[in-house]
Amino acid sequence: MTTETPRFRLGFLSHVQGRGDDPRRTYRNAQELFVAADELGFDVGWVAQHHVPQGGGGLSSPWTFLAHAAARTRRIRLGTAVTVLPLEDPVRLAEDIATVDALSGGRVEIGVGSGSDEVEYAAFGKDAARKRELTSENLRVLRGALANEEVRTPGFRIQPTAGDYGDRIWQGVFSEAGARHAAAAGSNLLINRAAYGYDAPTDEVQRPWVDAYLDAWDRPHRPRIGLSRFVFPAKDKRTALAQIGDDVHRAALRMARRGAFPKALDVEEALRRFHSFHGHPDEIVAALRQEKVLPVATDLIAQFNPAVPDHDAAMRALELIATQVAPALGWKPAIGTATDTAIDTVIGAAAVIPSPITPVGA
């Protein structure tokens, strides 16, 4: 492995959810987040694939969405975290990926995973008990197709010709065994916002997974490790809770009905279970500096899910992540981005947030 340390990249993840029953508005608002993130200097914009709606909708066709985002943005990379690979035809998926990559000028990142919803598997005629096997087999075919190899029959290669995907394929994992499996496949690692089914803090549960992944990695290049976290900055904790508290509590109660969380938990415990970082930017920075997985991550991926904040609040939170939270952690925006005017052109000039606590590093 090379000794060069990868640049710390900043991403955001959208589950493309909204309030009400107007998917056009939900999708339009999600596209606006991509445009704003591009102007703010975010390195990667990710979307999650869900075939079954989850409290505010969701996105079943991520590559169609990303093709539109490619036309509206200039430099931000575009990825899925994740595409549910067992439910896809890997050759057909490779064609979509290669098309979006060509349209975007080579900006695609492809994250895959096995999913967990048995209803989705049933709807697509797949056996959920075989999800790891199906993921491995489809990933093998997908890699071959994206390497411009003949796939499934002599003489057939996908079009358009794919670019170099040697270091652009990611796998989402939920266990140490899954992390080792991703390393063996030569994939970058995606770590979920929270570890479900554990009483211990999420970062304490997940850090051994990342250590196992790095221990199992045997390729000559250094892998990337994407750490997804629920990050929602606002002018203070009370304001943040007003935007996200009820949504998070409802989501936790849904998780409890499935056995992933204990029953009858309150809002505070729900936020802990989702490993939430919320409040004033300085508070978030201080908390993230204690996060046990972040020191070995190469990519911090902020998301608001399971909350569905109002669009203006989401835009403001995105701005605060890019201008206050991430820079305090050592991130710098890409050269040529318009961080000073990006959000102002979308939602109007925002007031400076007073600091309720001693600034970090003061």
mmCIF file with all atom_site columns, N, CA and C in Angstrom, residues 9 13 44 46-47 79-83 109-113 168-175 178-179 182 187-193 206 209-210 213 224-229 293 298-301:
data_model
loop_
_atom_site.group_PDB
_atom_site.id
_atom_site.type_symbol
_atom_site.label_atom_id
_atom_site.label_alt_id
_atom_site.label_comp_id
_atom_site.label_asym_id
_atom_site.label_entity_id
_atom_site.label_seq_id
_atom_site.pdbx_PDB_ins_code
_atom_site.Cartn_x
_atom_site.Cartn_y
_atom_site.Cartn_z
_atom_site.occupancy
_atom_site.B_iso_or_equiv
_atom_site.pdbx_formal_charge
_atom_site.auth_seq_id
_atom_site.auth_comp_id
_atom_site.auth_asym_id
_atom_site.auth_atom_id
_atom_site.pdbx_PDB_model_num
ATOM 1   N N  . ARG A 1 9   ? -12.330 14.021 1.854  1.00 0.00 ? 9   ARG A N  1
ATOM 2   C CA . ARG A 1 9   ? -13.407 14.499 0.995  1.00 0.00 ? 9   ARG A CA 1
ATOM 3   C C  . ARG A 1 9   ? -14.702 14.659 1.800  1.00 0.00 ? 9   ARG A C  1
ATOM 4   N N  . LEU A 1 13  ? -25.449 12.836 1.569  1.00 0.00 ? 13  LEU A N  1
ATOM 5   C CA . LEU A 1 13  ? -26.293 11.736 1.108  1.00 0.00 ? 13  LEU A CA 1
ATOM 6   C C  . LEU A 1 13  ? -27.749 12.133 1.244  1.00 0.00 ? 13  LEU A C  1
ATOM 7   N N  . VAL A 1 44  ? -18.648 14.993 -3.171 1.00 0.00 ? 44  VAL A N  1
ATOM 8   C CA . VAL A 1 44  ? -19.504 13.935 -3.703 1.00 0.00 ? 44  VAL A CA 1
ATOM 9   C C  . VAL A 1 44  ? -20.935 14.121 -3.209 1.00 0.00 ? 44  VAL A C  1
ATOM 10  N N  . TRP A 1 46  ? -24.366 11.863 -2.919 1.00 0.00 ? 46  TRP A N  1
ATOM 11  C CA . TRP A 1 46  ? -24.813 10.474 -2.959 1.00 0.00 ? 46  TRP A CA 1
ATOM 12  C C  . TRP A 1 46  ? -26.338 10.410 -2.839 1.00 0.00 ? 46  TRP A C  1
ATOM 13  N N  . VAL A 1 47  ? -26.939 9.384  -3.424 1.00 0.00 ? 47  VAL A N  1
ATOM 14  C CA . VAL A 1 47  ? -28.349 9.090  -3.212 1.00 0.00 ? 47  VAL A CA 1
ATOM 15  C C  . VAL A 1 47  ? -28.491 7.627  -2.810 1.00 0.00 ? 47  VAL A C  1
ATOM 16  N N  . GLY A 1 79  ? -22.842 9.699  -6.849 1.00 0.00 ? 79  GLY A N  1
ATOM 17  C CA . GLY A 1 79  ? -22.763 8.284  -6.490 1.00 0.00 ? 79  GLY A CA 1
ATOM 18  C C  . GLY A 1 79  ? -24.017 7.758  -5.830 1.00 0.00 ? 79  GLY A C  1
ATOM 19  N N  . THR A 1 80  ? -24.068 6.438  -5.673 1.00 0.00 ? 80  THR A N  1
ATOM 20  C CA . THR A 1 80  ? -25.169 5.781  -4.973 1.00 0.00 ? 80  THR A CA 1
ATOM 21  C C  . THR A 1 80  ? -24.632 5.133  -3.698 1.00 0.00 ? 80  THR A C  1
ATOM 22  N N  . ALA A 1 81  ? -25.383 5.344  -2.614 1.00 0.00 ? 81  ALA A N  1
ATOM 23  C CA . ALA A 1 81  ? -25.013 4.747  -1.332 1.00 0.00 ? 81  ALA A CA 1
ATOM 24  C C  . ALA A 1 81  ? -26.300 4.244  -0.657 1.00 0.00 ? 81  ALA A C  1
ATOM 25  N N  . VAL A 1 82  ? -26.831 3.180  -1.199 1.00 0.00 ? 82  VAL A N  1
ATOM 26  C CA . VAL A 1 82  ? -26.250 2.303  -2.200 1.00 0.00 ? 82  VAL A CA 1
ATOM 27  C C  . VAL A 1 82  ? -27.300 1.973  -3.262 1.00 0.00 ? 82  VAL A C  1
ATOM 28  N N  . THR A 1 83  ? -26.818 1.376  -4.380 1.00 0.00 ? 83  THR A N  1
ATOM 29  C CA . THR A 1 83  ? -27.685 0.645  -5.292 1.00 0.00 ? 83  THR A CA 1
ATOM 30  C C  . THR A 1 83  ? -27.851 -0.764 -4.725 1.00 0.00 ? 83  THR A C  1
ATOM 31  N N  . GLU A 1 109 ? -19.397 7.689  -8.955 1.00 0.00 ? 109 GLU A N  1
ATOM 32  C CA . GLU A 1 109 ? -18.950 6.727  -7.945 1.00 0.00 ? 109 GLU A CA 1
ATOM 33  C C  . GLU A 1 109 ? -20.089 5.718  -7.797 1.00 0.00 ? 109 GLU A C  1
ATOM 34  N N  . ILE A 1 110 ? -19.771 4.417  -7.711 1.00 0.00 ? 110 ILE A N  1
ATOM 35  C CA . ILE A 1 110 ? -20.831 3.418  -7.620 1.00 0.00 ? 110 ILE A CA 1
ATOM 36  C C  . ILE A 1 110 ? -20.729 2.658  -6.306 1.00 0.00 ? 110 ILE A C  1
ATOM 37  N N  . GLY A 1 111 ? -21.717 2.892  -5.442 1.00 0.00 ? 111 GLY A N  1
ATOM 38  C CA . GLY A 1 111 ? -21.795 2.171  -4.173 1.00 0.00 ? 111 GLY A CA 1
ATOM 39  C C  . GLY A 1 111 ? -22.877 1.117  -4.265 1.00 0.00 ? 111 GLY A C  1
ATOM 40  N N  . VAL A 1 112 ? -22.572 -0.099 -3.834 1.00 0.00 ? 112 VAL A N  1
ATOM 41  C CA . VAL A 1 112 ? -23.543 -1.195 -3.911 1.00 0.00 ? 112 VAL A CA 1
ATOM 42  C C  . VAL A 1 112 ? -23.696 -1.834 -2.539 1.00 0.00 ? 112 VAL A C  1
ATOM 43  N N  . GLY A 1 113 ? -24.825 -2.483 -2.360 1.00 0.00 ? 113 GLY A N  1
ATOM 44  C CA . GLY A 1 113 ? -25.089 -3.203 -1.128 1.00 0.00 ? 113 GLY A CA 1
ATOM 45  C C  . GLY A 1 113 ? -26.169 -4.236 -1.364 1.00 0.00 ? 113 GLY A C  1
ATOM 46  N N  . ARG A 1 168 ? -13.347 3.215  -7.911 1.00 0.00 ? 168 ARG A N  1
ATOM 47  C CA . ARG A 1 168 ? -14.611 3.948  -7.793 1.00 0.00 ? 168 ARG A CA 1
ATOM 48  C C  . ARG A 1 168 ? -15.789 3.056  -7.409 1.00 0.00 ? 168 ARG A C  1
ATOM 49  N N  . ILE A 1 169 ? -15.537 1.844  -6.998 1.00 0.00 ? 169 ILE A N  1
ATOM 50  C CA . ILE A 1 169 ? -16.603 0.935  -6.576 1.00 0.00 ? 169 ILE A CA 1
ATOM 51  C C  . ILE A 1 169 ? -16.556 0.786  -5.065 1.00 0.00 ? 169 ILE A C  1
ATOM 52  N N  . TRP A 1 170 ? -17.705 0.953  -4.433 1.00 0.00 ? 170 TRP A N  1
ATOM 53  C CA . TRP A 1 170 ? -17.845 0.939  -2.977 1.00 0.00 ? 170 TRP A CA 1
ATOM 54  C C  . TRP A 1 170 ? -18.836 -0.136 -2.567 1.00 0.00 ? 170 TRP A C  1
ATOM 55  N N  . GLN A 1 171 ? -18.636 -0.679 -1.368 1.00 0.00 ? 171 GLN A N  1
ATOM 56  C CA . GLN A 1 171 ? -19.603 -1.621 -0.807 1.00 0.00 ? 171 GLN A CA 1
ATOM 57  C C  . GLN A 1 171 ? -20.028 -1.147 0.582  1.00 0.00 ? 171 GLN A C  1
ATOM 58  N N  . GLY A 1 172 ? -21.353 -1.138 0.799  1.00 0.00 ? 172 GLY A N  1
ATOM 59  C CA . GLY A 1 172 ? -21.887 -0.848 2.121  1.00 0.00 ? 172 GLY A CA 1
ATOM 60  C C  . GLY A 1 172 ? -21.923 -2.111 2.950  1.00 0.00 ? 172 GLY A C  1
ATOM 61  N N  . VAL A 1 173 ? -21.515 -2.024 4.214  1.00 0.00 ? 173 VAL A N  1
ATOM 62  C CA . VAL A 1 173 ? -21.440 -3.216 5.072  1.00 0.00 ? 173 VAL A CA 1
ATOM 63  C C  . VAL A 1 173 ? -22.099 -2.933 6.421  1.00 0.00 ? 173 VAL A C  1
ATOM 64  N N  . PHE A 1 174 ? -22.486 -4.016 7.100  1.00 0.00 ? 174 PHE A N  1
ATOM 65  C CA . PHE A 1 174 ? -23.141 -3.909 8.400  1.00 0.00 ? 174 PHE A CA 1
ATOM 66  C C  . PHE A 1 174 ? -22.524 -4.856 9.427  1.00 0.00 ? 174 PHE A C  1
ATOM 67  N N  . SER A 1 175 ? -21.295 -5.336 9.168  1.00 0.00 ? 175 SER A N  1
ATOM 68  C CA . SER A 1 175 ? -20.656 -6.265 10.092 1.00 0.00 ? 175 SER A CA 1
ATOM 69  C C  . SER A 1 175 ? -19.166 -6.331 9.791  1.00 0.00 ? 175 SER A C  1
ATOM 70  N N  . GLY A 1 178 ? -18.717 -8.544 6.800  1.00 0.00 ? 178 GLY A N  1
ATOM 71  C CA . GLY A 1 178 ? -18.998 -7.813 5.568  1.00 0.00 ? 178 GLY A CA 1
ATOM 72  C C  . GLY A 1 178 ? -17.847 -6.911 5.171  1.00 0.00 ? 178 GLY A C  1
ATOM 73  N N  . ALA A 1 179 ? -17.184 -6.299 6.164  1.00 0.00 ? 179 ALA A N  1
ATOM 74  C CA . ALA A 1 179 ? -16.048 -5.427 5.881  1.00 0.00 ? 179 ALA A CA 1
ATOM 75  C C  . ALA A 1 179 ? -14.890 -6.220 5.272  1.00 0.00 ? 179 ALA A C  1
ATOM 76  N N  . ALA A 1 182 ? -15.735 -7.014 1.691  1.00 0.00 ? 182 ALA A N  1
ATOM 77  C CA . ALA A 1 182 ? -15.532 -5.877 0.799  1.00 0.00 ? 182 ALA A CA 1
ATOM 78  C C  . ALA A 1 182 ? -14.058 -5.700 0.465  1.00 0.00 ? 182 ALA A C  1
ATOM 79  N N  . SER A 1 187 ? -13.127 -3.457 -2.984 1.00 0.00 ? 187 SER A N  1
ATOM 80  C CA . SER A 1 187 ? -14.043 -2.319 -2.996 1.00 0.00 ? 187 SER A CA 1
ATOM 81  C C  . SER A 1 187 ? -13.684 -1.323 -1.906 1.00 0.00 ? 187 SER A C  1
ATOM 82  N N  . ASN A 1 188 ? -13.955 -0.043 -2.157 1.00 0.00 ? 188 ASN A N  1
ATOM 83  C CA . ASN A 1 188 ? -13.926 0.941  -1.084 1.00 0.00 ? 188 ASN A CA 1
ATOM 84  C C  . ASN A 1 188 ? -15.040 0.621  -0.097 1.00 0.00 ? 188 ASN A C  1
ATOM 85  N N  . LEU A 1 189 ? -14.958 1.190  1.101  1.00 0.00 ? 189 LEU A N  1
ATOM 86  C CA . LEU A 1 189 ? -15.869 0.825  2.180  1.00 0.00 ? 189 LEU A CA 1
ATOM 87  C C  . LEU A 1 189 ? -16.844 1.957  2.483  1.00 0.00 ? 189 LEU A C  1
ATOM 88  N N  . LEU A 1 190 ? -18.134 1.611  2.598  1.00 0.00 ? 190 LEU A N  1
ATOM 89  C CA . LEU A 1 190 ? -19.156 2.546  3.040  1.00 0.00 ? 190 LEU A CA 1
ATOM 90  C C  . LEU A 1 190 ? -19.692 2.089  4.389  1.00 0.00 ? 190 LEU A C  1
ATOM 91  N N  . ILE A 1 191 ? -19.621 2.972  5.382  1.00 0.00 ? 191 ILE A N  1
ATOM 92  C CA . ILE A 1 191 ? -20.104 2.678  6.731  1.00 0.00 ? 191 ILE A CA 1
ATOM 93  C C  . ILE A 1 191 ? -21.392 3.456  6.977  1.00 0.00 ? 191 ILE A C  1
ATOM 94  N N  . ASN A 1 192 ? -22.416 2.760  7.434  1.00 0.00 ? 192 ASN A N  1
ATOM 95  C CA . ASN A 1 192 ? -23.735 3.349  7.619  1.00 0.00 ? 192 ASN A CA 1
ATOM 96  C C  . ASN A 1 192 ? -23.751 4.373  8.757  1.00 0.00 ? 192 ASN A C  1
ATOM 97  N N  . ARG A 1 193 ? -24.768 5.255  8.737  1.00 0.00 ? 193 ARG A N  1
ATOM 98  C CA . ARG A 1 193 ? -24.878 6.319  9.744  1.00 0.00 ? 193 ARG A CA 1
ATOM 99  C C  . ARG A 1 193 ? -25.008 5.770  11.153 1.00 0.00 ? 193 ARG A C  1
ATOM 100 N N  . GLN A 1 206 ? -18.673 0.128  15.188 1.00 0.00 ? 206 GLN A N  1
ATOM 101 C CA . GLN A 1 206 ? -18.199 0.122  13.801 1.00 0.00 ? 206 GLN A CA 1
ATOM 102 C C  . GLN A 1 206 ? -16.690 0.212  13.658 1.00 0.00 ? 206 GLN A C  1
ATOM 103 N N  . TRP A 1 209 ? -14.997 -2.928 12.657 1.00 0.00 ? 209 TRP A N  1
ATOM 104 C CA . TRP A 1 209 ? -15.272 -3.315 11.282 1.00 0.00 ? 209 TRP A CA 1
ATOM 105 C C  . TRP A 1 209 ? -14.258 -2.667 10.337 1.00 0.00 ? 209 TRP A C  1
ATOM 106 N N  . VAL A 1 210 ? -14.006 -1.373 10.554 1.00 0.00 ? 210 VAL A N  1
ATOM 107 C CA . VAL A 1 210 ? -13.059 -0.666 9.689  1.00 0.00 ? 210 VAL A CA 1
ATOM 108 C C  . VAL A 1 210 ? -11.649 -1.193 9.886  1.00 0.00 ? 210 VAL A C  1
ATOM 109 N N  . TYR A 1 213 ? -11.369 -4.349 8.003  1.00 0.00 ? 213 TYR A N  1
ATOM 110 C CA . TYR A 1 213 ? -11.282 -4.055 6.569  1.00 0.00 ? 213 TYR A CA 1
ATOM 111 C C  . TYR A 1 213 ? -9.850  -3.676 6.185  1.00 0.00 ? 213 TYR A C  1
ATOM 112 N N  . ARG A 1 224 ? -10.462 3.838  -0.032 1.00 0.00 ? 224 ARG A N  1
ATOM 113 C CA . ARG A 1 224 ? -11.214 4.933  0.561  1.00 0.00 ? 224 ARG A CA 1
ATOM 114 C C  . ARG A 1 224 ? -12.238 4.357  1.532  1.00 0.00 ? 224 ARG A C  1
ATOM 115 N N  . ILE A 1 225 ? -12.482 5.093  2.600  1.00 0.00 ? 225 ILE A N  1
ATOM 116 C CA . ILE A 1 225 ? -13.446 4.685  3.622  1.00 0.00 ? 225 ILE A CA 1
ATOM 117 C C  . ILE A 1 225 ? -14.437 5.819  3.794  1.00 0.00 ? 225 ILE A C  1
ATOM 118 N N  . GLY A 1 226 ? -15.663 5.582  3.386  1.00 0.00 ? 226 GLY A N  1
ATOM 119 C CA . GLY A 1 226 ? -16.711 6.585  3.476  1.00 0.00 ? 226 GLY A CA 1
ATOM 120 C C  . GLY A 1 226 ? -17.522 6.411  4.747  1.00 0.00 ? 226 GLY A C  1
ATOM 121 N N  . LEU A 1 227 ? -17.533 7.432  5.586  1.00 0.00 ? 227 LEU A N  1
ATOM 122 C CA . LEU A 1 227 ? -18.241 7.379  6.857  1.00 0.00 ? 227 LEU A CA 1
ATOM 123 C C  . LEU A 1 227 ? -19.495 8.243  6.766  1.00 0.00 ? 227 LEU A C  1
ATOM 124 N N  . SER A 1 228 ? -20.652 7.598  6.755  1.00 0.00 ? 228 SER A N  1
ATOM 125 C CA . SER A 1 228 ? -21.916 8.315  6.714  1.00 0.00 ? 228 SER A CA 1
ATOM 126 C C  . SER A 1 228 ? -22.363 8.633  8.138  1.00 0.00 ? 228 SER A C  1
ATOM 127 N N  . ARG A 1 229 ? -22.755 9.888  8.360  1.00 0.00 ? 229 ARG A N  1
ATOM 128 C CA . ARG A 1 229 ? -23.202 10.302 9.677  1.00 0.00 ? 229 ARG A CA 1
ATOM 129 C C  . ARG A 1 229 ? -24.380 11.279 9.549  1.00 0.00 ? 229 ARG A C  1
ATOM 130 N N  . VAL A 1 293 ? -14.602 6.508  14.502 1.00 0.00 ? 293 VAL A N  1
ATOM 131 C CA . VAL A 1 293 ? -14.339 6.024  13.148 1.00 0.00 ? 293 VAL A CA 1
ATOM 132 C C  . VAL A 1 293 ? -13.780 7.127  12.262 1.00 0.00 ? 293 VAL A C  1
ATOM 133 N N  . THR A 1 298 ? -11.692 8.454  4.984  1.00 0.00 ? 298 THR A N  1
ATOM 134 C CA . THR A 1 298 ? -11.190 9.368  3.955  1.00 0.00 ? 298 THR A CA 1
ATOM 135 C C  . THR A 1 298 ? -12.296 10.272 3.439  1.00 0.00 ? 298 THR A C  1
ATOM 136 N N  . ASP A 1 299 ? -13.552 9.881  3.687  1.00 0.00 ? 299 ASP A N  1
ATOM 137 C CA . ASP A 1 299 ? -14.715 10.637 3.226  1.00 0.00 ? 299 ASP A CA 1
ATOM 138 C C  . ASP A 1 299 ? -15.723 10.748 4.368  1.00 0.00 ? 299 ASP A C  1
ATOM 139 N N  . LEU A 1 300 ? -16.131 11.966 4.680  1.00 0.00 ? 300 LEU A N  1
ATOM 140 C CA . LEU A 1 300 ? -17.228 12.179 5.620  1.00 0.00 ? 300 LEU A CA 1
ATOM 141 C C  . LEU A 1 300 ? -18.476 12.469 4.793  1.00 0.00 ? 300 LEU A C  1
ATOM 142 N N  . ILE A 1 301 ? -19.512 11.660 4.980  1.00 0.00 ? 301 ILE A N  1
ATOM 143 C CA . ILE A 1 301 ? -20.737 11.776 4.197  1.00 0.00 ? 301 ILE A CA 1
ATOM 144 C C  . ILE A 1 301 ? -21.870 12.179 5.141  1.00 0.00 ? 301 ILE A C  1
#
